[in-house]
Amino acid sequence: MLNRIRTSLRDSLLVKQALLEDEALQAELARAAERCAAVLRDKGRVLFCGNGGSAADAQHLAAELSGRFYLDRRPLDAEALHVNSSYLTAVANDFGYEHVFARAILAKGRSGDALLAFSTSGNSPNVLRAVEAAHGLGMHTIAFTGRNPGQMGQLHCSHLFAVPSDDTPRIQEGHLLLGHILCELVENMLFGEGGGVSER
């Protein structure tokens, strides 16, 4: 049992070490944060989607923006698309589960908004359709996958972060870490010293 604990801790550290050494990924993360900050500065909206643990990550990160991260400041327009269970089950029942996020985007999204899409495999049908719907509206798309981005890698997302692991829990830990950094950067750009966005 202790060996399994140590193996999981070691594997998690190795993924984070790989992220730490990937300067291209870090530069891309900075660009994605700048894009999200610009969306929110222009009164746009940041939407999130994912399934299972990735849905939990999507909701967690939406809360970091719509609530607060480090700074006491005004809320930002950020939402995870799965949180209305009546909507989710109605659309899944009437149209199919693969449509649940795309239809929400068609209702809520606007040109210039951003979608953060999480799929450890890169092949989740409802997440892929969400990205396609966002593209159709002229939204920015930021994708988070595992080492192999799967079909997501073919959708020409604005930014794509392929966490260097094939193990779902390790991938999700990487997604949450990158998402936290993105939220911190966005908050600082908008509300930190010289951010230029009023708190009222």
PDB file of C-alpha atoms in Angstrom:
ATOM      1  CA  MET A   1       0.000   0.000   0.000  1.00  0.00           C
ATOM      2  CA  LEU A   2       2.796   2.440   0.864  1.00  0.00           C
ATOM      3  CA  ASN A   3       4.479   1.625  -2.431  1.00  0.00           C
ATOM      4  CA  ARG A   4       1.300   2.522  -4.296  1.00  0.00           C
ATOM      5  CA  ILE A   5       1.054   5.833  -2.417  1.00  0.00           C
ATOM      6  CA  ARG A   6       4.676   6.655  -3.210  1.00  0.00           C
ATOM      7  CA  THR A   7       4.207   5.687  -6.851  1.00  0.00           C
ATOM      8  CA  SER A   8       1.206   7.995  -7.225  1.00  0.00           C
ATOM      9  CA  LEU A   9       3.032  10.866  -5.532  1.00  0.00           C
ATOM     10  CA  ARG A  10       6.101  10.293  -7.683  1.00  0.00           C
ATOM     11  CA  ASP A  11       4.082  10.097 -10.908  1.00  0.00           C
ATOM     12  CA  SER A  12       2.233  13.298 -10.038  1.00  0.00           C
ATOM     13  CA  LEU A  13       5.521  15.061  -9.351  1.00  0.00           C
ATOM     14  CA  LEU A  14       6.954  13.849 -12.668  1.00  0.00           C
ATOM     15  CA  VAL A  15       4.041  15.340 -14.592  1.00  0.00           C
ATOM     16  CA  LYS A  16       4.446  18.647 -12.792  1.00  0.00           C
ATOM     17  CA  GLN A  17       8.202  18.562 -13.392  1.00  0.00           C
ATOM     18  CA  ALA A  18       7.559  18.090 -17.096  1.00  0.00           C
ATOM     19  CA  LEU A  19       5.201  21.105 -17.065  1.00  0.00           C
ATOM     20  CA  LEU A  20       7.836  23.131 -15.216  1.00  0.00           C
ATOM     21  CA  GLU A  21      10.410  22.340 -17.894  1.00  0.00           C
ATOM     22  CA  ASP A  22       8.099  23.050 -20.850  1.00  0.00           C
ATOM     23  CA  GLU A  23       8.741  26.717 -21.613  1.00  0.00           C
ATOM     24  CA  ALA A  24       6.636  26.624 -24.794  1.00  0.00           C
ATOM     25  CA  LEU A  25       3.616  25.425 -22.806  1.00  0.00           C
ATOM     26  CA  GLN A  26       4.171  28.145 -20.209  1.00  0.00           C
ATOM     27  CA  ALA A  27       4.311  30.822 -22.914  1.00  0.00           C
ATOM     28  CA  GLU A  28       1.117  29.432 -24.428  1.00  0.00           C
ATOM     29  CA  LEU A  29      -0.560  29.497 -21.004  1.00  0.00           C
ATOM     30  CA  ALA A  30       0.381  33.152 -20.636  1.00  0.00           C
ATOM     31  CA  ARG A  31      -1.192  33.872 -24.034  1.00  0.00           C
ATOM     32  CA  ALA A  32      -4.354  31.980 -23.083  1.00  0.00           C
ATOM     33  CA  ALA A  33      -4.605  33.984 -19.848  1.00  0.00           C
ATOM     34  CA  GLU A  34      -4.170  37.225 -21.779  1.00  0.00           C
ATOM     35  CA  ARG A  35      -6.943  36.143 -24.130  1.00  0.00           C
ATOM     36  CA  CYS A  36      -9.326  35.322 -21.262  1.00  0.00           C
ATOM     37  CA  ALA A  37      -8.507  38.609 -19.540  1.00  0.00           C
ATOM     38  CA  ALA A  38      -9.276  40.484 -22.763  1.00  0.00           C
ATOM     39  CA  VAL A  39     -12.597  38.635 -23.106  1.00  0.00           C
ATOM     40  CA  LEU A  40     -13.614  39.559 -19.564  1.00  0.00           C
ATOM     41  CA  ARG A  41     -12.321  43.119 -19.882  1.00  0.00           C
ATOM     42  CA  ASP A  42     -14.615  43.528 -22.891  1.00  0.00           C
ATOM     43  CA  LYS A  43     -17.630  42.284 -20.861  1.00  0.00           C
ATOM     44  CA  GLY A  44     -17.489  38.857 -22.450  1.00  0.00           C
ATOM     45  CA  ARG A  45     -18.058  35.483 -20.860  1.00  0.00           C
ATOM     46  CA  VAL A  46     -15.835  32.489 -20.126  1.00  0.00           C
ATOM     47  CA  LEU A  47     -17.598  29.124 -20.343  1.00  0.00           C
ATOM     48  CA  PHE A  48     -16.258  25.746 -19.179  1.00  0.00           C
ATOM     49  CA  CYS A  49     -17.168  22.152 -20.009  1.00  0.00           C
ATOM     50  CA  GLY A  50     -16.031  18.621 -19.201  1.00  0.00           C
ATOM     51  CA  ASN A  51     -17.327  15.250 -17.997  1.00  0.00           C
ATOM     52  CA  GLY A  52     -16.926  13.508 -14.651  1.00  0.00           C
ATOM     53  CA  GLY A  53     -13.775  14.678 -12.885  1.00  0.00           C
ATOM     54  CA  SER A  54     -13.241  17.168 -15.691  1.00  0.00           C
ATOM     55  CA  ALA A  55     -16.717  18.566 -14.990  1.00  0.00           C
ATOM     56  CA  ALA A  56     -15.642  19.052 -11.382  1.00  0.00           C
ATOM     57  CA  ASP A  57     -12.499  20.844 -12.580  1.00  0.00           C
ATOM     58  CA  ALA A  58     -14.578  22.999 -14.938  1.00  0.00           C
ATOM     59  CA  GLN A  59     -16.934  23.994 -12.119  1.00  0.00           C
ATOM     60  CA  HIS A  60     -14.031  24.593  -9.733  1.00  0.00           C
ATOM     61  CA  LEU A  61     -12.236  26.919 -12.138  1.00  0.00           C
ATOM     62  CA  ALA A  62     -15.416  28.776 -13.114  1.00  0.00           C
ATOM     63  CA  ALA A  63     -15.903  29.468  -9.410  1.00  0.00           C
ATOM     64  CA  GLU A  64     -12.366  30.858  -9.126  1.00  0.00           C
ATOM     65  CA  LEU A  65     -13.284  33.496 -11.715  1.00  0.00           C
ATOM     66  CA  SER A  66     -16.914  34.147 -10.799  1.00  0.00           C
ATOM     67  CA  GLY A  67     -16.127  34.223  -7.070  1.00  0.00           C
ATOM     68  CA  ARG A  68     -12.515  35.115  -6.288  1.00  0.00           C
ATOM     69  CA  PHE A  69      -9.051  33.641  -6.440  1.00  0.00           C
ATOM     70  CA  TYR A  70      -6.631  35.717  -4.343  1.00  0.00           C
ATOM     71  CA  LEU A  71      -8.076  39.218  -4.636  1.00  0.00           C
ATOM     72  CA  ASP A  72     -11.243  40.783  -3.259  1.00  0.00           C
ATOM     73  CA  ARG A  73     -12.776  42.129  -6.457  1.00  0.00           C
ATOM     74  CA  ARG A  74     -15.945  42.155  -8.508  1.00  0.00           C
ATOM     75  CA  PRO A  75     -17.199  38.820  -9.872  1.00  0.00           C
ATOM     76  CA  LEU A  76     -16.403  37.787 -13.423  1.00  0.00           C
ATOM     77  CA  ASP A  77     -18.825  36.196 -15.893  1.00  0.00           C
ATOM     78  CA  ALA A  78     -17.706  32.566 -15.856  1.00  0.00           C
ATOM     79  CA  GLU A  79     -19.884  29.448 -15.829  1.00  0.00           C
ATOM     80  CA  ALA A  80     -19.566  25.671 -16.070  1.00  0.00           C
ATOM     81  CA  LEU A  81     -22.131  24.385 -18.562  1.00  0.00           C
ATOM     82  CA  HIS A  82     -23.205  21.255 -16.674  1.00  0.00           C
ATOM     83  CA  VAL A  83     -24.483  22.837 -13.455  1.00  0.00           C
ATOM     84  CA  ASN A  84     -28.190  23.023 -14.428  1.00  0.00           C
ATOM     85  CA  SER A  85     -29.214  19.387 -13.949  1.00  0.00           C
ATOM     86  CA  SER A  86     -32.736  19.903 -15.327  1.00  0.00           C
ATOM     87  CA  TYR A  87     -31.331  21.352 -18.547  1.00  0.00           C
ATOM     88  CA  LEU A  88     -28.640  18.677 -18.765  1.00  0.00           C
ATOM     89  CA  THR A  89     -31.022  15.743 -18.349  1.00  0.00           C
ATOM     90  CA  ALA A  90     -33.669  17.233 -20.642  1.00  0.00           C
ATOM     91  CA  VAL A  91     -31.248  17.775 -23.517  1.00  0.00           C
ATOM     92  CA  ALA A  92     -29.549  14.416 -22.949  1.00  0.00           C
ATOM     93  CA  ASN A  93     -32.958  12.718 -23.033  1.00  0.00           C
ATOM     94  CA  ASP A  94     -34.444  14.649 -25.952  1.00  0.00           C
ATOM     95  CA  PHE A  95     -31.414  15.213 -28.203  1.00  0.00           C
ATOM     96  CA  GLY A  96     -28.623  12.958 -26.911  1.00  0.00           C
ATOM     97  CA  TYR A  97     -25.837  13.476 -24.405  1.00  0.00           C
ATOM     98  CA  GLU A  98     -23.427  14.518 -27.123  1.00  0.00           C
ATOM     99  CA  HIS A  99     -25.451  17.737 -27.573  1.00  0.00           C
ATOM    100  CA  VAL A 100     -25.661  18.943 -23.959  1.00  0.00           C
ATOM    101  CA  PHE A 101     -22.780  21.434 -24.093  1.00  0.00           C
ATOM    102  CA  ALA A 102     -23.174  22.549 -27.698  1.00  0.00           C
ATOM    103  CA  ARG A 103     -26.794  23.602 -27.161  1.00  0.00           C
ATOM    104  CA  ALA A 104     -25.829  25.504 -24.010  1.00  0.00           C
ATOM    105  CA  ILE A 105     -23.142  27.326 -25.970  1.00  0.00           C
ATOM    106  CA  LEU A 106     -25.643  28.244 -28.673  1.00  0.00           C
ATOM    107  CA  ALA A 107     -27.828  29.751 -25.935  1.00  0.00           C
ATOM    108  CA  LYS A 108     -25.149  31.493 -23.877  1.00  0.00           C
ATOM    109  CA  GLY A 109     -22.133  32.057 -26.112  1.00  0.00           C
ATOM    110  CA  ARG A 110     -21.349  35.101 -28.195  1.00  0.00           C
ATOM    111  CA  SER A 111     -18.658  35.978 -30.669  1.00  0.00           C
ATOM    112  CA  GLY A 112     -15.501  36.892 -28.769  1.00  0.00           C
ATOM    113  CA  ASP A 113     -16.359  34.822 -25.676  1.00  0.00           C
ATOM    114  CA  ALA A 114     -14.079  31.977 -24.556  1.00  0.00           C
ATOM    115  CA  LEU A 115     -14.685  28.269 -23.987  1.00  0.00           C
ATOM    116  CA  LEU A 116     -12.361  26.171 -21.826  1.00  0.00           C
ATOM    117  CA  ALA A 117     -12.935  22.538 -22.803  1.00  0.00           C
ATOM    118  CA  PHE A 118     -11.568  19.627 -20.742  1.00  0.00           C
ATOM    119  CA  SER A 119     -11.213  16.059 -22.046  1.00  0.00           C
ATOM    120  CA  THR A 120      -8.462  13.771 -20.802  1.00  0.00           C
ATOM    121  CA  SER A 121      -8.799  11.617 -23.938  1.00  0.00           C
ATOM    122  CA  GLY A 122      -9.451  14.468 -26.339  1.00  0.00           C
ATOM    123  CA  ASN A 123     -12.290  12.363 -27.761  1.00  0.00           C
ATOM    124  CA  SER A 124     -15.369  13.147 -25.626  1.00  0.00           C
ATOM    125  CA  PRO A 125     -18.180  13.634 -28.190  1.00  0.00           C
ATOM    126  CA  ASN A 126     -20.063  16.274 -26.217  1.00  0.00           C
ATOM    127  CA  VAL A 127     -16.891  18.297 -25.589  1.00  0.00           C
ATOM    128  CA  LEU A 128     -15.888  18.070 -29.263  1.00  0.00           C
ATOM    129  CA  ARG A 129     -19.336  19.289 -30.314  1.00  0.00           C
ATOM    130  CA  ALA A 130     -19.031  22.117 -27.804  1.00  0.00           C
ATOM    131  CA  VAL A 131     -15.775  23.263 -29.396  1.00  0.00           C
ATOM    132  CA  GLU A 132     -17.351  23.058 -32.855  1.00  0.00           C
ATOM    133  CA  ALA A 133     -20.346  25.110 -31.688  1.00  0.00           C
ATOM    134  CA  ALA A 134     -18.029  27.685 -30.135  1.00  0.00           C
ATOM    135  CA  HIS A 135     -16.077  27.948 -33.380  1.00  0.00           C
ATOM    136  CA  GLY A 136     -19.332  28.490 -35.240  1.00  0.00           C
ATOM    137  CA  LEU A 137     -20.108  31.471 -33.021  1.00  0.00           C
ATOM    138  CA  GLY A 138     -16.638  32.986 -33.336  1.00  0.00           C
ATOM    139  CA  MET A 139     -15.591  32.147 -29.770  1.00  0.00           C
ATOM    140  CA  HIS A 140     -12.033  31.520 -28.599  1.00  0.00           C
ATOM    141  CA  THR A 141     -11.423  27.883 -27.647  1.00  0.00           C
ATOM    142  CA  ILE A 142      -8.928  26.673 -25.052  1.00  0.00           C
ATOM    143  CA  ALA A 143      -8.583  22.888 -24.835  1.00  0.00           C
ATOM    144  CA  PHE A 144      -7.053  20.715 -22.108  1.00  0.00           C
ATOM    145  CA  THR A 145      -6.239  17.080 -22.928  1.00  0.00           C
ATOM    146  CA  GLY A 146      -3.781  14.337 -22.067  1.00  0.00           C
ATOM    147  CA  ARG A 147      -0.541  13.572 -23.888  1.00  0.00           C
ATOM    148  CA  ASN A 148      -2.477  12.453 -26.957  1.00  0.00           C
ATOM    149  CA  PRO A 149      -4.956  15.226 -27.787  1.00  0.00           C
ATOM    150  CA  GLY A 150      -7.058  12.849 -29.886  1.00  0.00           C
ATOM    151  CA  GLN A 151      -9.738  14.409 -32.055  1.00  0.00           C
ATOM    152  CA  MET A 152      -9.466  17.654 -30.084  1.00  0.00           C
ATOM    153  CA  GLY A 153      -6.075  18.171 -31.680  1.00  0.00           C
ATOM    154  CA  GLN A 154      -7.730  18.342 -35.104  1.00  0.00           C
ATOM    155  CA  LEU A 155     -10.192  21.111 -34.214  1.00  0.00           C
ATOM    156  CA  HIS A 156      -7.731  24.029 -34.466  1.00  0.00           C
ATOM    157  CA  CYS A 157      -8.367  25.375 -30.986  1.00  0.00           C
ATOM    158  CA  SER A 158      -7.017  28.806 -30.107  1.00  0.00           C
ATOM    159  CA  HIS A 159      -4.846  27.153 -27.428  1.00  0.00           C
ATOM    160  CA  LEU A 160      -4.310  23.480 -26.608  1.00  0.00           C
ATOM    161  CA  PHE A 161      -2.641  22.107 -23.471  1.00  0.00           C
ATOM    162  CA  ALA A 162      -1.729  18.417 -23.692  1.00  0.00           C
ATOM    163  CA  VAL A 163      -0.658  17.366 -20.199  1.00  0.00           C
ATOM    164  CA  PRO A 164       2.221  14.876 -20.622  1.00  0.00           C
ATOM    165  CA  SER A 165       0.572  11.795 -19.145  1.00  0.00           C
ATOM    166  CA  ASP A 166      -1.656   8.913 -20.226  1.00  0.00           C
ATOM    167  CA  ASP A 167      -3.054   8.400 -16.700  1.00  0.00           C
ATOM    168  CA  THR A 168      -6.434  10.101 -16.191  1.00  0.00           C
ATOM    169  CA  PRO A 169      -5.915  11.192 -12.541  1.00  0.00           C
ATOM    170  CA  ARG A 170      -2.476  12.633 -13.340  1.00  0.00           C
ATOM    171  CA  ILE A 171      -3.880  14.431 -16.396  1.00  0.00           C
ATOM    172  CA  GLN A 172      -6.689  15.956 -14.334  1.00  0.00           C
ATOM    173  CA  GLU A 173      -4.211  17.097 -11.691  1.00  0.00           C
ATOM    174  CA  GLY A 174      -2.259  18.806 -14.446  1.00  0.00           C
ATOM    175  CA  HIS A 175      -5.410  20.425 -15.801  1.00  0.00           C
ATOM    176  CA  LEU A 176      -6.310  21.814 -12.398  1.00  0.00           C
ATOM    177  CA  LEU A 177      -2.806  23.175 -11.859  1.00  0.00           C
ATOM    178  CA  LEU A 178      -2.752  24.895 -15.262  1.00  0.00           C
ATOM    179  CA  GLY A 179      -6.290  26.172 -14.680  1.00  0.00           C
ATOM    180  CA  HIS A 180      -5.350  27.631 -11.314  1.00  0.00           C
ATOM    181  CA  ILE A 181      -2.382  29.404 -12.847  1.00  0.00           C
ATOM    182  CA  LEU A 182      -4.573  30.767 -15.633  1.00  0.00           C
ATOM    183  CA  CYS A 183      -7.131  32.079 -13.119  1.00  0.00           C
ATOM    184  CA  GLU A 184      -4.409  33.707 -11.039  1.00  0.00           C
ATOM    185  CA  LEU A 185      -2.952  35.406 -14.119  1.00  0.00           C
ATOM    186  CA  VAL A 186      -6.359  36.613 -15.309  1.00  0.00           C
ATOM    187  CA  GLU A 187      -7.251  38.017 -11.913  1.00  0.00           C
ATOM    188  CA  ASN A 188      -3.926  39.793 -11.624  1.00  0.00           C
ATOM    189  CA  MET A 189      -4.172  41.269 -15.127  1.00  0.00           C
ATOM    190  CA  LEU A 190      -7.660  42.600 -14.467  1.00  0.00           C
ATOM    191  CA  PHE A 191      -7.458  43.644 -10.827  1.00  0.00           C
ATOM    192  CA  GLY A 192      -3.810  43.692  -9.809  1.00  0.00           C
ATOM    193  CA  GLU A 193      -1.763  46.844  -9.664  1.00  0.00           C
ATOM    194  CA  GLY A 194      -2.366  48.723 -12.898  1.00  0.00           C
ATOM    195  CA  GLY A 195      -4.998  46.224 -14.023  1.00  0.00           C
ATOM    196  CA  GLY A 196      -7.311  48.986 -15.106  1.00  0.00           C
ATOM    197  CA  VAL A 197     -10.619  47.280 -14.228  1.00  0.00           C
ATOM    198  CA  SER A 198     -12.841  48.854 -11.626  1.00  0.00           C
ATOM    199  CA  GLU A 199     -13.860  46.690  -8.668  1.00  0.00           C
ATOM    200  CA  ARG A 200     -17.314  48.259  -8.724  1.00  0.00           C
TER     201      ARG A 200
END
